Amino acid sequence: MQVHVADHPLISHKLTLLRDETTDSPTFRRLADELVTLLAYEATRDVRVHGVDVQTPVALARGVRLTDPRPLVVPILRAGLGMLEGMQRLLPTAEVGFLGMVRNEETFEAVTYAERLPDDLTGRQCYVLDPMLATGGSLAAAIAFLVQRGADHITAITLLAAPEGVARIEADLAHLDIPVTLVTAGLDERLDEHGYIVPGLGDAGDRLYGVAG
Ligand code: PRP
Ligand code: URA
């Protein structure tokens, strides 16, 4: 897996505000949204395009257009929803599929509770959105799901990742023969005994939407 840790002062600035425990939910949602749009710029570097001619008021110019089938954006519910609008701002014509996953907080195993995706993803480029890559269970399961349906190019966008999670994804997906890239605003130090990213930002879903219980 190719790992790209964003290195930009604006991203670091917004990530610092996002981490701050005094940042309230509305501000957290706005910052997550802004961060995704900045990360999406890097994450879509390999988006598939084809050459076209365009008639300007002055002359014919050579340009590009997104290739069909359009990319598929897949937010992992619930916290990934907080990244969807920011991604769509940059890729407004992308299709959107949904995966609902929740981590068992004792075993750290990811359980899939909802799925709304095209049955056939053959040849599709997929952009998976999830703010947190902790143990890697959720993201590894999501990627495996998409590849099983035929996706042949995966980019995951996270706000924070832990080294343990990155290592797990690399191990779990080592047999895959397709390009997988991770674009993240930050790669933190480690996980704590509860599987939380340290220093992290806490529970992303709760900070976006309130405590789920
Ligand atoms: C969080 C987060 C990731 C997952 C990361 O979701 O949004 O999906 O945990 O942990 P992992 O890398 O160890 O799998 P959570 O399960 O809390 O659900 P939520 O989005 O509904 O809050
Ligand atoms: N899920 C979160 O929301 N935060 C973490 O630090 C780990 C998993």
PDB file of C-alpha atoms and ligand atoms in Angstrom:
ATOM      1  CA  MET A   1       0.000   0.000   0.000  1.00  0.00           C
ATOM      2  CA  GLN A   2       1.207   3.447  -0.825  1.00  0.00           C
ATOM      3  CA  VAL A   3       0.873   5.770   2.180  1.00  0.00           C
ATOM      4  CA  HIS A   4       0.713   9.496   1.640  1.00  0.00           C
ATOM      5  CA  VAL A   5       0.769  11.685   4.748  1.00  0.00           C
ATOM      6  CA  ALA A   6      -0.330  15.163   3.757  1.00  0.00           C
ATOM      7  CA  ASP A   7       2.311  17.757   4.403  1.00  0.00           C
ATOM      8  CA  HIS A   8       0.717  21.173   4.183  1.00  0.00           C
ATOM      9  CA  PRO A   9       0.503  23.915   6.813  1.00  0.00           C
ATOM     10  CA  LEU A  10      -3.224  24.473   6.246  1.00  0.00           C
ATOM     11  CA  ILE A  11      -3.958  20.787   6.754  1.00  0.00           C
ATOM     12  CA  SER A  12      -1.827  20.712   9.929  1.00  0.00           C
ATOM     13  CA  HIS A  13      -3.581  23.845  11.208  1.00  0.00           C
ATOM     14  CA  LYS A  14      -7.057  22.418  10.678  1.00  0.00           C
ATOM     15  CA  LEU A  15      -6.059  19.018  12.086  1.00  0.00           C
ATOM     16  CA  THR A  16      -4.781  20.699  15.243  1.00  0.00           C
ATOM     17  CA  LEU A  17      -8.141  22.441  15.736  1.00  0.00           C
ATOM     18  CA  LEU A  18      -9.929  19.163  15.064  1.00  0.00           C
ATOM     19  CA  ARG A  19      -7.935  17.358  17.748  1.00  0.00           C
ATOM     20  CA  ASP A  20      -8.675  20.012  20.366  1.00  0.00           C
ATOM     21  CA  GLU A  21     -11.100  18.572  22.925  1.00  0.00           C
ATOM     22  CA  THR A  22     -12.774  21.976  23.274  1.00  0.00           C
ATOM     23  CA  THR A  23     -13.778  22.049  19.591  1.00  0.00           C
ATOM     24  CA  ASP A  24     -17.566  21.688  19.457  1.00  0.00           C
ATOM     25  CA  SER A  25     -19.522  19.456  17.042  1.00  0.00           C
ATOM     26  CA  PRO A  26     -20.489  22.117  14.477  1.00  0.00           C
ATOM     27  CA  THR A  27     -16.864  23.283  14.244  1.00  0.00           C
ATOM     28  CA  PHE A  28     -15.623  19.679  14.147  1.00  0.00           C
ATOM     29  CA  ARG A  29     -17.962  18.922  11.208  1.00  0.00           C
ATOM     30  CA  ARG A  30     -16.823  22.020   9.332  1.00  0.00           C
ATOM     31  CA  LEU A  31     -13.143  21.231   9.867  1.00  0.00           C
ATOM     32  CA  ALA A  32     -13.584  17.591   8.799  1.00  0.00           C
ATOM     33  CA  ASP A  33     -15.358  18.802   5.680  1.00  0.00           C
ATOM     34  CA  GLU A  34     -12.602  21.307   4.841  1.00  0.00           C
ATOM     35  CA  LEU A  35      -9.856  18.768   5.513  1.00  0.00           C
ATOM     36  CA  VAL A  36     -11.388  16.206   3.173  1.00  0.00           C
ATOM     37  CA  THR A  37     -11.532  18.664   0.331  1.00  0.00           C
ATOM     38  CA  LEU A  38      -7.856  19.434   0.818  1.00  0.00           C
ATOM     39  CA  LEU A  39      -6.981  15.721   1.036  1.00  0.00           C
ATOM     40  CA  ALA A  40      -9.162  14.889  -1.955  1.00  0.00           C
ATOM     41  CA  TYR A  41      -6.955  17.010  -4.149  1.00  0.00           C
ATOM     42  CA  GLU A  42      -4.025  14.685  -3.424  1.00  0.00           C
ATOM     43  CA  ALA A  43      -6.144  11.523  -3.326  1.00  0.00           C
ATOM     44  CA  THR A  44      -7.521  12.061  -6.832  1.00  0.00           C
ATOM     45  CA  ARG A  45      -4.116  12.464  -8.423  1.00  0.00           C
ATOM     46  CA  ASP A  46      -4.665   9.128 -10.243  1.00  0.00           C
ATOM     47  CA  VAL A  47      -8.324   9.600 -11.109  1.00  0.00           C
ATOM     48  CA  ARG A  48      -8.967   8.238 -14.584  1.00  0.00           C
ATOM     49  CA  VAL A  49      -9.431  10.799 -17.330  1.00  0.00           C
ATOM     50  CA  HIS A  50      -9.379  10.707 -21.098  1.00  0.00           C
ATOM     51  CA  GLY A  51      -8.376  13.329 -23.615  1.00  0.00           C
ATOM     52  CA  VAL A  52     -11.027  15.491 -25.283  1.00  0.00           C
ATOM     53  CA  ASP A  53     -11.125  18.534 -27.513  1.00  0.00           C
ATOM     54  CA  VAL A  54     -12.967  21.608 -26.266  1.00  0.00           C
ATOM     55  CA  GLN A  55     -13.959  24.614 -28.317  1.00  0.00           C
ATOM     56  CA  THR A  56     -13.082  27.802 -26.434  1.00  0.00           C
ATOM     57  CA  PRO A  57     -14.431  31.172 -27.654  1.00  0.00           C
ATOM     58  CA  VAL A  58     -11.028  31.568 -29.325  1.00  0.00           C
ATOM     59  CA  ALA A  59      -9.787  28.208 -30.549  1.00  0.00           C
ATOM     60  CA  LEU A  60      -9.827  24.481 -30.125  1.00  0.00           C
ATOM     61  CA  ALA A  61      -8.047  23.312 -26.961  1.00  0.00           C
ATOM     62  CA  ARG A  62      -7.004  19.899 -25.772  1.00  0.00           C
ATOM     63  CA  GLY A  63      -8.304  18.906 -22.350  1.00  0.00           C
ATOM     64  CA  VAL A  64      -9.471  15.948 -20.290  1.00  0.00           C
ATOM     65  CA  ARG A  65     -12.709  14.632 -18.839  1.00  0.00           C
ATOM     66  CA  LEU A  66     -13.378  12.067 -16.146  1.00  0.00           C
ATOM     67  CA  THR A  67     -13.686   8.627 -17.674  1.00  0.00           C
ATOM     68  CA  ASP A  68     -16.826   6.486 -17.363  1.00  0.00           C
ATOM     69  CA  PRO A  69     -17.641   4.602 -15.233  1.00  0.00           C
ATOM     70  CA  ARG A  70     -17.330   7.458 -12.780  1.00  0.00           C
ATOM     71  CA  PRO A  71     -15.401   6.938  -9.558  1.00  0.00           C
ATOM     72  CA  LEU A  72     -17.345   5.502  -6.647  1.00  0.00           C
ATOM     73  CA  VAL A  73     -17.079   7.261  -3.292  1.00  0.00           C
ATOM     74  CA  VAL A  74     -17.779   5.014  -0.292  1.00  0.00           C
ATOM     75  CA  PRO A  75     -18.165   6.622   3.132  1.00  0.00           C
ATOM     76  CA  ILE A  76     -18.031   4.117   5.996  1.00  0.00           C
ATOM     77  CA  LEU A  77     -20.974   4.926   8.255  1.00  0.00           C
ATOM     78  CA  ARG A  78     -21.281   6.558  10.550  1.00  0.00           C
ATOM     79  CA  ALA A  79     -18.215   8.774  10.879  1.00  0.00           C
ATOM     80  CA  GLY A  80     -17.326   8.581   7.165  1.00  0.00           C
ATOM     81  CA  LEU A  81     -20.529  10.494   6.400  1.00  0.00           C
ATOM     82  CA  GLY A  82     -18.842  13.562   7.828  1.00  0.00           C
ATOM     83  CA  MET A  83     -16.391  13.387   4.939  1.00  0.00           C
ATOM     84  CA  LEU A  84     -18.835  12.895   2.075  1.00  0.00           C
ATOM     85  CA  GLU A  85     -19.771  16.457   1.225  1.00  0.00           C
ATOM     86  CA  GLY A  86     -16.163  17.576   1.237  1.00  0.00           C
ATOM     87  CA  MET A  87     -15.307  14.811  -1.227  1.00  0.00           C
ATOM     88  CA  GLN A  88     -18.313  15.513  -3.436  1.00  0.00           C
ATOM     89  CA  ARG A  89     -17.285  19.140  -3.656  1.00  0.00           C
ATOM     90  CA  LEU A  90     -14.225  18.035  -5.588  1.00  0.00           C
ATOM     91  CA  LEU A  91     -15.823  15.095  -7.425  1.00  0.00           C
ATOM     92  CA  PRO A  92     -19.441  16.204  -7.904  1.00  0.00           C
ATOM     93  CA  THR A  93     -20.245  13.594 -10.550  1.00  0.00           C
ATOM     94  CA  ALA A  94     -18.908  10.612  -8.611  1.00  0.00           C
ATOM     95  CA  GLU A  95     -21.373   7.929  -7.589  1.00  0.00           C
ATOM     96  CA  VAL A  96     -21.786   7.219  -3.902  1.00  0.00           C
ATOM     97  CA  GLY A  97     -22.160   3.826  -2.226  1.00  0.00           C
ATOM     98  CA  PHE A  98     -22.559   3.203   1.491  1.00  0.00           C
ATOM     99  CA  LEU A  99     -21.066   0.737   3.932  1.00  0.00           C
ATOM    100  CA  GLY A 100     -22.242   0.703   7.536  1.00  0.00           C
ATOM    101  CA  MET A 101     -19.677  -0.727   9.903  1.00  0.00           C
ATOM    102  CA  VAL A 102     -19.236  -0.642  13.631  1.00  0.00           C
ATOM    103  CA  ARG A 103     -16.279  -1.814  15.621  1.00  0.00           C
ATOM    104  CA  ASN A 104     -16.883  -4.177  18.525  1.00  0.00           C
ATOM    105  CA  GLU A 105     -15.152  -2.191  21.250  1.00  0.00           C
ATOM    106  CA  GLU A 106     -13.977  -5.367  23.066  1.00  0.00           C
ATOM    107  CA  THR A 107     -12.689  -7.531  20.214  1.00  0.00           C
ATOM    108  CA  PHE A 108     -12.049  -4.607  17.799  1.00  0.00           C
ATOM    109  CA  GLU A 109     -13.636  -6.716  15.054  1.00  0.00           C
ATOM    110  CA  ALA A 110     -15.569  -4.701  12.460  1.00  0.00           C
ATOM    111  CA  VAL A 111     -19.204  -5.728  11.952  1.00  0.00           C
ATOM    112  CA  THR A 112     -20.970  -4.736   8.724  1.00  0.00           C
ATOM    113  CA  TYR A 113     -24.582  -3.708   9.429  1.00  0.00           C
ATOM    114  CA  ALA A 114     -25.513  -1.983   6.166  1.00  0.00           C
ATOM    115  CA  GLU A 115     -24.467  -2.086   2.558  1.00  0.00           C
ATOM    116  CA  ARG A 116     -25.743  -0.133  -0.433  1.00  0.00           C
ATOM    117  CA  LEU A 117     -23.285  -0.552  -3.272  1.00  0.00           C
ATOM    118  CA  PRO A 118     -23.494  -1.546  -6.922  1.00  0.00           C
ATOM    119  CA  ASP A 119     -23.299  -5.364  -7.243  1.00  0.00           C
ATOM    120  CA  ASP A 120     -20.707  -5.110  -9.963  1.00  0.00           C
ATOM    121  CA  LEU A 121     -17.698  -2.873  -9.373  1.00  0.00           C
ATOM    122  CA  THR A 122     -15.609  -4.343 -12.156  1.00  0.00           C
ATOM    123  CA  GLY A 123     -13.007  -1.837 -13.250  1.00  0.00           C
ATOM    124  CA  ARG A 124     -14.190   0.848 -10.830  1.00  0.00           C
ATOM    125  CA  GLN A 125     -11.981   3.292  -8.989  1.00  0.00           C
ATOM    126  CA  CYS A 126     -13.181   3.572  -5.381  1.00  0.00           C
ATOM    127  CA  TYR A 127     -12.521   6.256  -2.777  1.00  0.00           C
ATOM    128  CA  VAL A 128     -13.195   5.003   0.741  1.00  0.00           C
ATOM    129  CA  LEU A 129     -13.855   7.649   3.391  1.00  0.00           C
ATOM    130  CA  ASP A 130     -13.338   7.015   7.093  1.00  0.00           C
ATOM    131  CA  PRO A 131     -11.838   9.579   9.471  1.00  0.00           C
ATOM    132  CA  MET A 132     -10.053   7.011  11.661  1.00  0.00           C
ATOM    133  CA  LEU A 133      -7.761   4.112  10.744  1.00  0.00           C
ATOM    134  CA  ALA A 134      -7.092   2.575  14.173  1.00  0.00           C
ATOM    135  CA  THR A 135      -6.622  -1.230  14.310  1.00  0.00           C
ATOM    136  CA  GLY A 136      -7.420  -1.270  10.591  1.00  0.00           C
ATOM    137  CA  GLY A 137     -10.226  -3.839  10.947  1.00  0.00           C
ATOM    138  CA  SER A 138     -12.928  -1.600   9.461  1.00  0.00           C
ATOM    139  CA  LEU A 139     -10.907  -0.343   6.526  1.00  0.00           C
ATOM    140  CA  ALA A 140      -9.436  -3.775   5.708  1.00  0.00           C
ATOM    141  CA  ALA A 141     -12.949  -5.271   5.646  1.00  0.00           C
ATOM    142  CA  ALA A 142     -14.273  -2.401   3.492  1.00  0.00           C
ATOM    143  CA  ILE A 143     -11.468  -2.731   0.961  1.00  0.00           C
ATOM    144  CA  ALA A 144     -11.849  -6.525   0.806  1.00  0.00           C
ATOM    145  CA  PHE A 145     -15.588  -6.039   0.171  1.00  0.00           C
ATOM    146  CA  LEU A 146     -15.011  -3.643  -2.726  1.00  0.00           C
ATOM    147  CA  VAL A 147     -12.303  -5.786  -4.298  1.00  0.00           C
ATOM    148  CA  GLN A 148     -14.535  -8.860  -4.054  1.00  0.00           C
ATOM    149  CA  ARG A 149     -17.094  -6.968  -6.160  1.00  0.00           C
ATOM    150  CA  GLY A 150     -14.471  -6.174  -8.783  1.00  0.00           C
ATOM    151  CA  ALA A 151     -13.024  -2.755  -7.861  1.00  0.00           C
ATOM    152  CA  ASP A 152      -9.538  -2.499  -9.297  1.00  0.00           C
ATOM    153  CA  HIS A 153      -8.206   0.723  -7.785  1.00  0.00           C
ATOM    154  CA  ILE A 154      -8.720   1.771  -4.162  1.00  0.00           C
ATOM    155  CA  THR A 155      -7.844   4.999  -2.410  1.00  0.00           C
ATOM    156  CA  ALA A 156      -8.661   5.386   1.274  1.00  0.00           C
ATOM    157  CA  ILE A 157      -8.862   8.872   2.760  1.00  0.00           C
ATOM    158  CA  THR A 158      -8.559   9.218   6.520  1.00  0.00           C
ATOM    159  CA  LEU A 159      -8.012  12.133   8.854  1.00  0.00           C
ATOM    160  CA  LEU A 160      -5.821  10.114  11.233  1.00  0.00           C
ATOM    161  CA  ALA A 161      -4.114   6.741  11.018  1.00  0.00           C
ATOM    162  CA  ALA A 162      -2.198   4.611  13.520  1.00  0.00           C
ATOM    163  CA  PRO A 163       0.932   2.705  12.498  1.00  0.00           C
ATOM    164  CA  GLU A 164      -0.645  -0.541  13.771  1.00  0.00           C
ATOM    165  CA  GLY A 165      -3.621  -0.063  11.449  1.00  0.00           C
ATOM    166  CA  VAL A 166      -1.441   0.712   8.450  1.00  0.00           C
ATOM    167  CA  ALA A 167       0.605  -2.452   9.138  1.00  0.00           C
ATOM    168  CA  ARG A 168      -2.551  -4.550   9.413  1.00  0.00           C
ATOM    169  CA  ILE A 169      -3.944  -3.277   6.116  1.00  0.00           C
ATOM    170  CA  GLU A 170      -0.626  -3.984   4.437  1.00  0.00           C
ATOM    171  CA  ALA A 171      -0.568  -7.536   5.833  1.00  0.00           C
ATOM    172  CA  ASP A 172      -4.242  -8.286   5.115  1.00  0.00           C
ATOM    173  CA  LEU A 173      -4.100  -6.977   1.576  1.00  0.00           C
ATOM    174  CA  ALA A 174      -0.635  -8.264   0.674  1.00  0.00           C
ATOM    175  CA  HIS A 175      -2.172 -10.854  -1.673  1.00  0.00           C
ATOM    176  CA  LEU A 176      -4.131  -8.239  -3.638  1.00  0.00           C
ATOM    177  CA  ASP A 177      -2.954  -7.421  -7.087  1.00  0.00           C
ATOM    178  CA  ILE A 178      -4.472  -3.953  -7.318  1.00  0.00           C
ATOM    179  CA  PRO A 179      -3.167  -0.542  -6.308  1.00  0.00           C
ATOM    180  CA  VAL A 180      -4.250   0.584  -2.830  1.00  0.00           C
ATOM    181  CA  THR A 181      -3.319   4.042  -1.574  1.00  0.00           C
ATOM    182  CA  LEU A 182      -3.888   5.686   1.790  1.00  0.00           C
ATOM    183  CA  VAL A 183      -4.042   9.470   1.972  1.00  0.00           C
ATOM    184  CA  THR A 184      -4.181  10.783   5.528  1.00  0.00           C
ATOM    185  CA  ALA A 185      -3.888  14.151   7.216  1.00  0.00           C
ATOM    186  CA  GLY A 186      -1.847  12.609  10.038  1.00  0.00           C
ATOM    187  CA  LEU A 187      -0.043   9.430  11.053  1.00  0.00           C
ATOM    188  CA  ASP A 188      -0.075   9.289  14.842  1.00  0.00           C
ATOM    189  CA  GLU A 189       2.141   7.502  17.391  1.00  0.00           C
ATOM    190  CA  ARG A 190       0.235   4.387  18.423  1.00  0.00           C
ATOM    191  CA  LEU A 191      -2.974   2.836  19.737  1.00  0.00           C
ATOM    192  CA  ASP A 192      -3.872   2.734  23.415  1.00  0.00           C
ATOM    193  CA  GLU A 193      -5.260  -0.343  25.204  1.00  0.00           C
ATOM    194  CA  HIS A 194      -8.800   0.606  24.091  1.00  0.00           C
ATOM    195  CA  GLY A 195      -7.797   0.691  20.429  1.00  0.00           C
ATOM    196  CA  TYR A 196      -7.923   4.482  20.341  1.00  0.00           C
ATOM    197  CA  ILE A 197      -5.420   6.475  18.348  1.00  0.00           C
ATOM    198  CA  VAL A 198      -2.882   8.371  20.486  1.00  0.00           C
ATOM    199  CA  PRO A 199      -2.851  11.335  20.584  1.00  0.00           C
ATOM    200  CA  GLY A 200      -5.727  11.129  18.100  1.00  0.00           C
ATOM    201  CA  LEU A 201      -8.902  13.146  18.449  1.00  0.00           C
ATOM    202  CA  GLY A 202     -11.137  10.784  20.424  1.00  0.00           C
ATOM    203  CA  ASP A 203     -14.211   9.111  18.966  1.00  0.00           C
ATOM    204  CA  ALA A 204     -14.765  10.675  15.562  1.00  0.00           C
ATOM    205  CA  GLY A 205     -18.385   9.517  15.246  1.00  0.00           C
ATOM    206  CA  ASP A 206     -19.293  10.902  18.659  1.00  0.00           C
ATOM    207  CA  ARG A 207     -17.558  14.184  17.991  1.00  0.00           C
ATOM    208  CA  LEU A 208     -19.374  14.556  14.663  1.00  0.00           C
ATOM    209  CA  TYR A 209     -22.829  13.383  15.693  1.00  0.00           C
ATOM    210  CA  GLY A 210     -22.979  12.863  19.468  1.00  0.00           C
ATOM    211  CA  VAL A 211     -22.584   9.783  21.637  1.00  0.00           C
ATOM    212  CA  ALA A 212     -24.274   6.790  20.005  1.00  0.00           C
ATOM    213  CA  GLY A 213     -24.459   4.786  23.233  1.00  0.00           C
TER     214      GLY A 213
HETATM  215  C1  PRP B   1     -14.732   4.197  14.081  1.00  0.00           C
HETATM  216  C2  PRP B   1     -14.100   4.871  12.888  1.00  0.00           C
HETATM  217  C3  PRP B   1     -13.708   3.695  12.035  1.00  0.00           C
HETATM  218  C4  PRP B   1     -13.331   2.654  13.051  1.00  0.00           C
HETATM  219  C5  PRP B   1     -11.839   2.614  13.146  1.00  0.00           C
HETATM  220  O1  PRP B   1     -16.030   3.836  13.787  1.00  0.00           O
HETATM  221  O2  PRP B   1     -14.961   5.768  12.248  1.00  0.00           O
HETATM  222  O3  PRP B   1     -14.757   3.224  11.201  1.00  0.00           O
HETATM  223  O4  PRP B   1     -13.902   3.072  14.297  1.00  0.00           O
HETATM  224  O5  PRP B   1     -11.436   1.583  13.979  1.00  0.00           O
HETATM  225  P1  PRP B   1     -10.632   0.325  13.446  1.00  0.00           P
HETATM  226  O6  PRP B   1      -9.570   0.825  12.517  1.00  0.00           O
HETATM  227  O7  PRP B   1     -10.064  -0.248  14.717  1.00  0.00           O
HETATM  228  O8  PRP B   1     -11.592  -0.610  12.774  1.00  0.00           O
HETATM  229  P2  PRP B   1     -16.998   3.177  14.879  1.00  0.00           P
HETATM  230  O9  PRP B   1     -16.894   1.685  14.821  1.00  0.00           O
HETATM  231  O10 PRP B   1     -16.767   3.803  16.221  1.00  0.00           O
HETATM  232  O11 PRP B   1     -18.434   3.538  14.345  1.00  0.00           O
HETATM  233  P3  PRP B   1     -19.108   4.980  14.078  1.00  0.00           P
HETATM  234  O12 PRP B   1     -18.490   5.530  12.828  1.00  0.00           O
HETATM  235  O13 PRP B   1     -20.547   4.631  13.915  1.00  0.00           O
HETATM  236  O14 PRP B   1     -18.858   5.861  15.262  1.00  0.00           O
HETATM  237  N1  URA B   2     -12.418   5.127  16.356  1.00  0.00           N
HETATM  238  C1  URA B   2     -12.402   6.441  16.662  1.00  0.00           C
HETATM  239  O1  URA B   2     -13.371   7.152  16.414  1.00  0.00           O
HETATM  240  N2  URA B   2     -11.294   6.951  17.240  1.00  0.00           N
HETATM  241  C2  URA B   2     -10.204   6.207  17.519  1.00  0.00           C
HETATM  242  O2  URA B   2      -9.214   6.745  18.032  1.00  0.00           O
HETATM  243  C3  URA B   2     -10.244   4.836  17.196  1.00  0.00           C
HETATM  244  C4  URA B   2     -11.362   4.321  16.613  1.00  0.00           C
END
